[in-house]
Amino acid sequence: MIRFARLLVMLSLLVLAAAYTAAAQESRTVAAEGVAMVQQGALDIARDAAVEDAQKRAVEQAIGILIDSQTQVENYQVISDKILSQTKGYIKRYSIAGEVNEGSLLRVRINAEVALGKLGDDLSAIGILLGQMHKPRTMIMIAEQNIGQELYAWWWGAHGQQTDLSVVENTIIDKFTEKGFEFVDHQVAAKEIKVTAGYKVQDLTADQARTLGNQADAEVVIVGKAIAKLQGEIGGGMKSAQADLSARAVRTDTGQVIASASTHGAAVHISEMTAGNEALKKAAAEAADQMLTKILAVYSKEVGGTRSIAITVNGLTKTQFVKFKDVLRNQVRGIKDLHERSFAGATAKIAVDSKSSAQVLSDELTMRNFGTFAVEVTGSTANSLELKVVPK
């Protein structure tokens, strides 16, 4: 009996492994339908929301097909959740098959090719994902010190006003642009950014990075520090160098850190500076790979699930704030959770977990009935909204 039980356990593990392997390697074309509300006749916005809903349903269908094609498993939901969390289900490509306008509802049908594999290996899928995230622009702000340099160098203003991209910045940009990311040219950014004395430092904080990145119209800033050191000779006149790099990716609208990496690289060369360059390149390449994986995971989760949106409301009383939160929780489509950050004077700050984008959320808020007051959108980014209360 014990041996039989062990055999059953082994067979179960093999079944699960087969399901995971199939999901990671295969793709399916499925038909799916998404639904969205039409607000004030804005069909374009409703269509985008309906397509996003249809894409999520297509991924769910493909998971079911792949699992059922391998085996009938009772704990389907557990396996489905694990596949979604581990392989980041995504749409490789899709086409709109039709749409029906039913008054306040818009139904959109799509045919989608769904792949359940490693997102970072598929450039077409990354392109669609970045498009759904409105192609966020990235800027690099990494201070670097190579062998032979007494001080760190950085382009945003210090020690000779470095104008050329560093080894680390070049390597990270090359890695990211291969995947379709867009970067702000640092030479153009240097002309636009007003750098005060407090910002001419090698260790930028997340808030400092946000401030400088916003001036250059970047949505994400990769900020950090890298240093290469000579370890000595290893024979034959060859020099050994090692490099350390720490970096993090910060959203400029909310200050959210969406990725970080601490890496190490080593190299040897007859020239100590070349050895330092090669060590820096290795550390930068590893950091780029780590951050790419983390950033794409964040984007994938937000497109297929919920995203955090920071909301600032100006000009409201405490009573109005209570009413505002009640409407958000109970009348706004797609809100999954609400987190109050602060209320001071006449300004409230909250964060919501939303299935809709900030654009869709702002449209819905302007349509909602708050009783004695209404709200106007005074500013917005991909992940934040700024509102003001206006009396009726």
Tab-separated table of C-alpha atoms in Angstrom:
chain	number	residue	atom	x	y	z
A	1	MET	CA	0.000	0.000	0.000
A	2	ILE	CA	2.826	2.389	0.870
A	3	ARG	CA	4.556	1.685	-2.431
A	4	PHE	CA	1.261	2.158	-4.269
A	5	ALA	CA	0.692	5.491	-2.513
A	6	ARG	CA	4.176	6.634	-3.466
A	7	LEU	CA	3.495	5.650	-7.055
A	8	LEU	CA	0.319	7.733	-7.051
A	9	VAL	CA	2.230	10.747	-5.726
A	10	MET	CA	4.879	10.341	-8.426
A	11	LEU	CA	2.237	10.041	-11.133
A	12	SER	CA	0.488	13.172	-9.827
A	13	LEU	CA	3.737	15.131	-9.945
A	14	LEU	CA	4.384	13.945	-13.494
A	15	VAL	CA	0.863	15.006	-14.519
A	16	LEU	CA	1.369	18.478	-13.051
A	17	ALA	CA	4.788	18.779	-14.688
A	18	ALA	CA	3.281	17.812	-18.046
A	19	ALA	CA	0.598	20.446	-17.654
A	20	TYR	CA	3.123	23.151	-16.769
A	21	THR	CA	5.451	22.126	-19.631
A	22	ALA	CA	2.610	22.150	-22.143
A	23	ALA	CA	1.448	25.546	-20.951
A	24	ALA	CA	4.954	26.967	-21.200
A	25	GLN	CA	5.584	25.679	-24.749
A	26	GLU	CA	2.235	25.814	-26.546
A	27	SER	CA	-0.026	28.529	-27.807
A	28	ARG	CA	-3.686	28.511	-28.809
A	29	THR	CA	-5.904	30.726	-30.918
A	30	VAL	CA	-9.217	31.267	-29.174
A	31	ALA	CA	-12.299	33.429	-29.626
A	32	ALA	CA	-13.372	35.555	-26.681
A	33	GLU	CA	-15.822	38.348	-25.925
A	34	GLY	CA	-15.300	41.390	-23.709
A	35	VAL	CA	-17.844	43.853	-22.360
A	36	ALA	CA	-17.522	47.480	-21.255
A	37	MET	CA	-19.816	50.368	-20.358
A	38	VAL	CA	-20.178	53.306	-22.751
A	39	GLN	CA	-19.838	56.619	-20.909
A	40	GLN	CA	-21.161	59.786	-22.615
A	41	GLY	CA	-20.982	58.119	-26.021
A	42	ALA	CA	-17.207	57.552	-25.756
A	43	LEU	CA	-17.064	54.411	-27.904
A	44	ASP	CA	-13.275	54.503	-28.302
A	45	ILE	CA	-12.698	54.317	-24.551
A	46	ALA	CA	-15.342	51.610	-24.158
A	47	ARG	CA	-13.803	49.642	-27.023
A	48	ASP	CA	-10.371	49.690	-25.402
A	49	ALA	CA	-11.844	48.451	-22.131
A	50	ALA	CA	-13.877	45.732	-23.872
A	51	VAL	CA	-10.808	44.505	-25.808
A	52	GLU	CA	-8.815	44.338	-22.577
A	53	ASP	CA	-11.613	42.333	-20.966
A	54	ALA	CA	-11.721	39.987	-23.974
A	55	GLN	CA	-7.962	39.450	-23.840
A	56	LYS	CA	-8.125	38.385	-20.217
A	57	ARG	CA	-10.932	35.947	-21.015
A	58	ALA	CA	-8.900	34.571	-23.922
A	59	VAL	CA	-5.954	33.830	-21.629
A	60	GLU	CA	-8.250	32.048	-19.177
A	61	GLN	CA	-9.729	29.948	-21.995
A	62	ALA	CA	-6.302	28.978	-23.326
A	63	ILE	CA	-5.184	27.798	-19.893
A	64	GLY	CA	-8.248	25.572	-19.662
A	65	ILE	CA	-7.655	24.095	-23.133
A	66	LEU	CA	-3.990	23.354	-22.441
A	67	ILE	CA	-4.679	21.658	-19.129
A	68	ASP	CA	-7.651	19.683	-20.410
A	69	SER	CA	-5.640	18.500	-23.407
A	70	GLN	CA	-3.139	16.876	-21.051
A	71	THR	CA	-5.251	15.503	-18.248
A	72	GLN	CA	-8.423	15.917	-16.256
A	73	VAL	CA	-7.348	17.405	-12.950
A	74	GLU	CA	-9.740	18.037	-10.075
A	75	ASN	CA	-7.833	20.984	-8.626
A	76	TYR	CA	-7.965	22.909	-11.912
A	77	GLN	CA	-8.182	26.326	-10.246
A	78	VAL	CA	-4.990	25.778	-8.249
A	79	ILE	CA	-3.061	24.772	-11.364
A	80	SER	CA	-4.579	27.638	-13.369
A	81	ASP	CA	-3.526	30.180	-10.741
A	82	LYS	CA	0.002	28.757	-10.603
A	83	ILE	CA	0.394	28.861	-14.383
A	84	LEU	CA	-0.818	32.463	-14.500
A	85	SER	CA	1.534	33.540	-11.724
A	86	GLN	CA	4.585	31.637	-12.959
A	87	THR	CA	4.402	32.000	-16.737
A	88	LYS	CA	2.567	35.323	-17.144
A	89	GLY	CA	-0.123	34.422	-19.656
A	90	TYR	CA	-0.227	36.945	-22.463
A	91	ILE	CA	-1.644	37.723	-25.886
A	92	LYS	CA	0.815	37.397	-28.777
A	93	ARG	CA	-1.534	38.913	-31.330
A	94	TYR	CA	-5.251	39.455	-31.814
A	95	SER	CA	-7.821	40.747	-34.283
A	96	ILE	CA	-11.259	42.218	-33.678
A	97	ALA	CA	-13.924	39.935	-35.126
A	98	GLY	CA	-16.872	42.211	-34.440
A	99	GLU	CA	-18.646	44.443	-31.982
A	100	VAL	CA	-22.215	45.117	-30.887
A	101	ASN	CA	-23.420	48.339	-29.251
A	102	GLU	CA	-26.245	47.580	-26.817
A	103	GLY	CA	-27.003	51.056	-25.539
A	104	SER	CA	-24.883	51.499	-22.438
A	105	LEU	CA	-22.875	48.324	-23.144
A	106	LEU	CA	-20.373	47.540	-25.871
A	107	ARG	CA	-19.536	43.927	-26.672
A	108	VAL	CA	-16.355	43.210	-28.632
A	109	ARG	CA	-15.371	39.802	-30.036
A	110	ILE	CA	-11.721	38.992	-30.718
A	111	ASN	CA	-9.654	36.131	-32.089
A	112	ALA	CA	-6.473	35.945	-30.039
A	113	GLU	CA	-3.344	33.843	-30.142
A	114	VAL	CA	-2.423	33.151	-26.542
A	115	ALA	CA	1.031	31.917	-25.551
A	116	LEU	CA	1.739	30.694	-22.047
A	117	GLY	CA	5.489	30.913	-21.915
A	118	LYS	CA	8.285	33.237	-20.944
A	119	LEU	CA	7.259	36.768	-21.839
A	120	GLY	CA	10.814	38.081	-22.117
A	121	ASP	CA	11.582	35.759	-25.054
A	122	ASP	CA	8.795	37.025	-27.331
A	123	LEU	CA	9.316	40.473	-28.841
A	124	SER	CA	5.866	40.636	-30.466
A	125	ALA	CA	4.178	39.985	-27.123
A	126	ILE	CA	6.345	42.600	-25.415
A	127	GLY	CA	5.418	45.110	-28.107
A	128	ILE	CA	1.704	44.563	-27.497
A	129	LEU	CA	2.230	44.735	-23.728
A	130	LEU	CA	4.174	48.009	-23.947
A	131	GLY	CA	1.477	49.382	-26.248
A	132	GLN	CA	-1.188	48.564	-23.680
A	133	MET	CA	0.927	50.389	-21.106
A	134	HIS	CA	1.029	53.425	-23.482
A	135	LYS	CA	4.744	52.920	-24.233
A	136	PRO	CA	6.313	54.382	-21.095
A	137	ARG	CA	9.558	56.269	-21.758
A	138	THR	CA	12.604	55.424	-19.650
A	139	MET	CA	15.576	57.533	-18.596
A	140	ILE	CA	18.891	56.303	-17.163
A	141	MET	CA	20.577	58.138	-14.273
A	142	ILE	CA	23.453	55.963	-13.037
A	143	ALA	CA	26.648	57.322	-11.515
A	144	GLU	CA	29.705	55.328	-12.589
A	145	GLN	CA	33.314	55.102	-11.438
A	146	ASN	CA	35.780	53.053	-13.444
A	147	ILE	CA	39.362	52.092	-12.595
A	148	GLY	CA	41.597	55.142	-12.839
A	149	GLN	CA	38.814	57.587	-11.991
A	150	GLU	CA	39.045	59.255	-8.596
A	151	LEU	CA	35.378	60.242	-8.451
A	152	TYR	CA	32.035	59.036	-9.726
A	153	ALA	CA	30.818	60.615	-12.980
A	154	TRP	CA	27.255	61.296	-14.034
A	155	TRP	CA	25.668	63.248	-16.854
A	156	TRP	CA	23.102	65.281	-14.897
A	157	GLY	CA	25.664	67.670	-13.527
A	158	ALA	CA	28.935	67.178	-11.673
A	159	HIS	CA	32.649	66.534	-12.147
A	160	GLY	CA	33.130	67.883	-15.643
A	161	GLN	CA	29.487	67.552	-16.740
A	162	GLN	CA	29.892	64.103	-18.302
A	163	THR	CA	28.369	64.179	-21.804
A	164	ASP	CA	28.975	60.657	-23.117
A	165	LEU	CA	26.938	57.698	-21.985
A	166	SER	CA	28.731	55.479	-19.511
A	167	VAL	CA	29.507	51.796	-20.019
A	168	VAL	CA	26.675	50.838	-17.664
A	169	GLU	CA	24.116	53.136	-19.272
A	170	ASN	CA	25.026	51.948	-22.790
A	171	THR	CA	24.690	48.311	-21.785
A	172	ILE	CA	21.324	48.765	-20.057
A	173	ILE	CA	19.913	50.839	-22.923
A	174	ASP	CA	21.021	48.229	-25.481
A	175	LYS	CA	19.350	45.435	-23.495
A	176	PHE	CA	16.092	47.348	-23.033
A	177	THR	CA	15.839	48.687	-26.589
A	178	GLU	CA	16.226	45.141	-27.924
A	179	LYS	CA	12.899	44.444	-26.213
A	180	GLY	CA	11.188	47.547	-27.611
A	181	PHE	CA	11.557	49.997	-24.712
A	182	GLU	CA	11.854	53.698	-25.546
A	183	PHE	CA	14.465	55.918	-23.887
A	184	VAL	CA	14.805	59.635	-23.317
A	185	ASP	CA	18.024	60.917	-24.908
A	186	HIS	CA	20.193	62.035	-22.004
A	187	GLN	CA	21.792	64.838	-24.036
A	188	VAL	CA	18.370	66.292	-24.813
A	189	ALA	CA	17.267	65.704	-21.226
A	190	ALA	CA	20.330	67.549	-19.887
A	191	LYS	CA	19.183	70.669	-21.741
A	192	GLU	CA	15.657	70.428	-20.339
A	193	ILE	CA	16.459	69.526	-16.740
A	194	LYS	CA	17.125	72.277	-14.219
A	195	VAL	CA	19.527	70.716	-11.746
A	196	THR	CA	19.997	72.557	-8.465
A	197	ALA	CA	22.973	71.959	-6.186
A	198	GLY	CA	21.032	69.464	-4.055
A	199	TYR	CA	20.566	67.171	-7.071
A	200	LYS	CA	24.217	67.118	-8.191
A	201	VAL	CA	24.922	63.980	-6.208
A	202	GLN	CA	25.768	60.389	-7.059
A	203	ASP	CA	23.160	58.855	-4.735
A	204	LEU	CA	19.825	60.140	-6.031
A	205	THR	CA	16.804	59.326	-3.907
A	206	ALA	CA	13.594	58.047	-5.489
A	207	ASP	CA	11.996	61.492	-4.994
A	208	GLN	CA	14.953	63.249	-6.637
A	209	ALA	CA	14.818	60.825	-9.551
A	210	ARG	CA	11.090	61.521	-9.919
A	211	THR	CA	11.645	65.280	-10.009
A	212	LEU	CA	14.362	65.126	-12.648
A	213	GLY	CA	12.561	62.479	-14.684
A	214	ASN	CA	9.346	64.494	-14.775
A	215	GLN	CA	11.236	67.459	-16.229
A	216	ALA	CA	12.358	65.238	-19.114
A	217	ASP	CA	8.862	63.730	-19.612
A	218	ALA	CA	10.055	60.255	-18.642
A	219	GLU	CA	7.594	57.832	-17.076
A	220	VAL	CA	10.297	55.587	-15.569
A	221	VAL	CA	13.770	56.472	-14.293
A	222	ILE	CA	16.471	53.849	-13.709
A	223	VAL	CA	18.695	55.282	-11.012
A	224	GLY	CA	21.751	53.757	-9.378
A	225	LYS	CA	25.502	53.593	-8.864
A	226	ALA	CA	28.291	51.420	-10.297
A	227	ILE	CA	31.972	51.089	-9.394
A	228	ALA	CA	34.838	49.005	-10.789
A	229	LYS	CA	37.935	48.173	-8.741
A	230	LEU	CA	41.286	46.620	-9.588
A	231	GLN	CA	41.851	43.328	-7.786
A	232	GLY	CA	45.477	42.831	-8.876
A	233	GLU	CA	47.520	40.887	-11.418
A	234	ILE	CA	46.926	37.193	-12.104
A	235	GLY	CA	50.063	36.484	-14.113
A	236	GLY	CA	51.298	37.264	-17.586
A	237	GLY	CA	50.588	40.950	-17.069
A	238	MET	CA	46.821	40.334	-16.944
A	239	LYS	CA	44.807	42.540	-14.606
A	240	SER	CA	41.764	41.361	-12.685
A	241	ALA	CA	38.850	43.738	-12.089
A	242	GLN	CA	35.526	43.454	-10.314
A	243	ALA	CA	32.466	45.685	-10.531
A	244	ASP	CA	29.406	46.206	-8.354
A	245	LEU	CA	26.153	47.803	-9.458
A	246	SER	CA	22.953	48.688	-7.636
A	247	ALA	CA	19.968	50.104	-9.512
A	248	ARG	CA	16.217	50.546	-9.211
A	249	ALA	CA	13.461	51.574	-11.599
A	250	VAL	CA	11.144	54.310	-10.280
A	251	ARG	CA	7.862	55.547	-11.704
A	252	THR	CA	7.993	59.313	-11.947
A	253	ASP	CA	4.273	59.877	-11.406
A	254	THR	CA	3.829	57.844	-8.204
A	255	GLY	CA	7.349	57.167	-6.935
A	256	GLN	CA	6.682	53.417	-6.990
A	257	VAL	CA	9.824	51.282	-7.283
A	258	ILE	CA	8.878	48.639	-9.854
A	259	ALA	CA	12.246	46.847	-10.094
A	260	SER	CA	15.641	46.707	-8.440
A	261	ALA	CA	18.885	44.825	-8.895
A	262	SER	CA	22.268	44.444	-7.182
A	263	THR	CA	24.807	42.689	-9.375
A	264	HIS	CA	28.491	41.838	-9.626
A	265	GLY	CA	30.825	41.365	-12.565
A	266	ALA	CA	34.438	40.264	-12.990
A	267	ALA	CA	36.863	40.390	-15.933
A	268	VAL	CA	40.548	40.173	-16.805
A	269	HIS	CA	42.560	42.056	-19.422
A	270	ILE	CA	46.046	43.322	-20.031
A	271	SER	CA	44.654	46.859	-19.663
A	272	GLU	CA	43.228	47.625	-16.233
A	273	MET	CA	40.731	50.158	-17.633
A	274	THR	CA	39.503	47.645	-20.218
A	275	ALA	CA	39.167	45.044	-17.479
A	276	GLY	CA	37.104	47.529	-15.486
A	277	ASN	CA	34.915	48.261	-18.515
A	278	GLU	CA	34.278	44.569	-19.126
A	279	ALA	CA	33.422	43.976	-15.457
A	280	LEU	CA	30.993	46.918	-15.545
A	281	LYS	CA	29.392	45.555	-18.735
A	282	LYS	CA	28.818	42.163	-17.126
A	283	ALA	CA	27.279	43.689	-14.000
A	284	ALA	CA	25.091	45.970	-16.136
A	285	ALA	CA	23.924	43.141	-18.405
A	286	GLU	CA	22.868	41.055	-15.417
A	287	ALA	CA	21.108	44.037	-13.829
A	288	ALA	CA	19.283	44.778	-17.095
A	289	ASP	CA	18.063	41.177	-17.362
A	290	GLN	CA	16.829	41.186	-13.759
A	291	MET	CA	15.019	44.510	-14.086
A	292	LEU	CA	13.505	43.614	-17.453
A	293	THR	CA	11.979	40.477	-15.958
A	294	LYS	CA	10.572	42.406	-12.988
A	295	ILE	CA	9.273	45.359	-15.010
A	296	LEU	CA	7.560	43.114	-17.569
A	297	ALA	CA	6.003	41.131	-14.715
A	298	VAL	CA	4.585	44.346	-13.228
A	299	TYR	CA	3.241	45.495	-16.597
A	300	SER	CA	1.771	42.059	-17.342
A	301	LYS	CA	0.008	41.965	-13.986
A	302	GLU	CA	-1.426	45.452	-14.451
A	303	VAL	CA	-2.695	44.786	-17.966
A	304	GLY	CA	-4.295	41.471	-17.001
A	305	GLY	CA	-5.317	42.286	-13.449
A	306	THR	CA	-5.233	45.392	-11.286
A	307	ARG	CA	-2.987	48.426	-11.118
A	308	SER	CA	-2.399	50.920	-8.318
A	309	ILE	CA	-3.622	54.439	-9.118
A	310	ALA	CA	-2.783	57.359	-6.825
A	311	ILE	CA	-5.616	59.887	-6.468
A	312	THR	CA	-5.310	63.385	-4.994
A	313	VAL	CA	-8.530	65.309	-4.346
A	314	ASN	CA	-8.369	69.032	-3.551
A	315	GLY	CA	-10.975	71.335	-2.027
A	316	LEU	CA	-13.146	68.893	-0.115
A	317	THR	CA	-14.414	68.632	3.453
A	318	LYS	CA	-14.183	65.535	5.607
A	319	THR	CA	-17.867	64.793	4.945
A	320	GLN	CA	-17.294	65.079	1.204
A	321	PHE	CA	-14.263	62.815	1.504
A	322	VAL	CA	-16.382	60.126	3.149
A	323	LYS	CA	-18.925	60.436	0.330
A	324	PHE	CA	-16.180	60.305	-2.309
A	325	LYS	CA	-14.766	57.077	-0.884
A	326	ASP	CA	-18.238	55.529	-0.695
A	327	VAL	CA	-18.902	56.273	-4.374
A	328	LEU	CA	-15.504	54.882	-5.344
A	329	ARG	CA	-16.110	51.628	-3.504
A	330	ASN	CA	-19.686	51.035	-4.586
A	331	GLN	CA	-20.375	52.839	-7.866
A	332	VAL	CA	-17.170	52.859	-9.901
A	333	ARG	CA	-16.564	49.843	-12.113
A	334	GLY	CA	-13.265	48.025	-11.714
A	335	ILE	CA	-12.274	49.261	-8.232
A	336	LYS	CA	-11.061	46.276	-6.200
A	337	ASP	CA	-9.672	47.997	-3.105
A	338	LEU	CA	-9.113	51.455	-1.637
A	339	HIS	CA	-6.312	52.657	0.641
A	340	GLU	CA	-6.525	56.014	2.398
A	341	ARG	CA	-3.115	57.712	2.547
A	342	SER	CA	-3.823	61.074	4.151
A	343	PHE	CA	-6.342	63.856	4.712
A	344	ALA	CA	-5.002	67.285	5.633
A	345	GLY	CA	-6.682	70.656	5.251
A	346	ALA	CA	-8.838	70.286	2.165
A	347	THR	CA	-6.667	67.710	0.395
A	348	ALA	CA	-7.092	63.946	0.466
A	349	LYS	CA	-4.740	61.339	-0.939
A	350	ILE	CA	-5.787	57.760	-1.592
A	351	ALA	CA	-4.643	54.804	-3.689
A	352	VAL	CA	-6.992	52.397	-5.430
A	353	ASP	CA	-6.432	48.963	-6.939
A	354	SER	CA	-8.235	49.277	-10.242
A	355	LYS	CA	-8.862	46.957	-13.177
A	356	SER	CA	-9.274	50.051	-15.355
A	357	SER	CA	-6.620	52.507	-16.484
A	358	ALA	CA	-6.313	55.975	-14.978
A	359	GLN	CA	-7.907	57.396	-18.139
A	360	VAL	CA	-10.982	55.192	-17.867
A	361	LEU	CA	-11.223	55.834	-14.126
A	362	SER	CA	-11.118	59.607	-14.618
A	363	ASP	CA	-13.971	59.406	-17.154
A	364	GLU	CA	-16.070	57.356	-14.762
A	365	LEU	CA	-15.464	59.720	-11.834
A	366	THR	CA	-16.626	62.766	-13.784
A	367	MET	CA	-19.886	60.922	-14.512
A	368	ARG	CA	-20.657	59.833	-10.965
A	369	ASN	CA	-23.236	61.475	-8.676
A	370	PHE	CA	-21.604	62.697	-5.464
A	371	GLY	CA	-24.730	64.484	-4.241
A	372	THR	CA	-23.980	68.111	-3.404
A	373	PHE	CA	-20.700	68.267	-5.328
A	374	ALA	CA	-18.944	67.016	-8.425
A	375	VAL	CA	-15.284	66.406	-9.282
A	376	GLU	CA	-13.173	67.719	-12.129
A	377	VAL	CA	-9.956	66.179	-13.394
A	378	THR	CA	-7.136	68.746	-13.189
A	379	GLY	CA	-4.260	66.426	-14.041
A	380	SER	CA	-3.521	62.821	-14.900
A	381	THR	CA	-0.713	60.414	-15.750
A	382	ALA	CA	-0.696	56.700	-16.505
A	383	ASN	CA	-0.871	55.886	-12.789
A	384	SER	CA	-2.221	58.988	-11.037
A	385	LEU	CA	-5.155	61.384	-11.005
A	386	GLU	CA	-5.507	64.868	-9.552
A	387	LEU	CA	-9.078	66.053	-8.928
A	388	LYS	CA	-10.788	69.081	-7.479
A	389	VAL	CA	-14.220	69.395	-5.893
A	390	VAL	CA	-16.704	71.760	-7.529
A	391	PRO	CA	-20.103	72.625	-6.041
A	392	LYS	CA	-23.246	71.878	-7.984
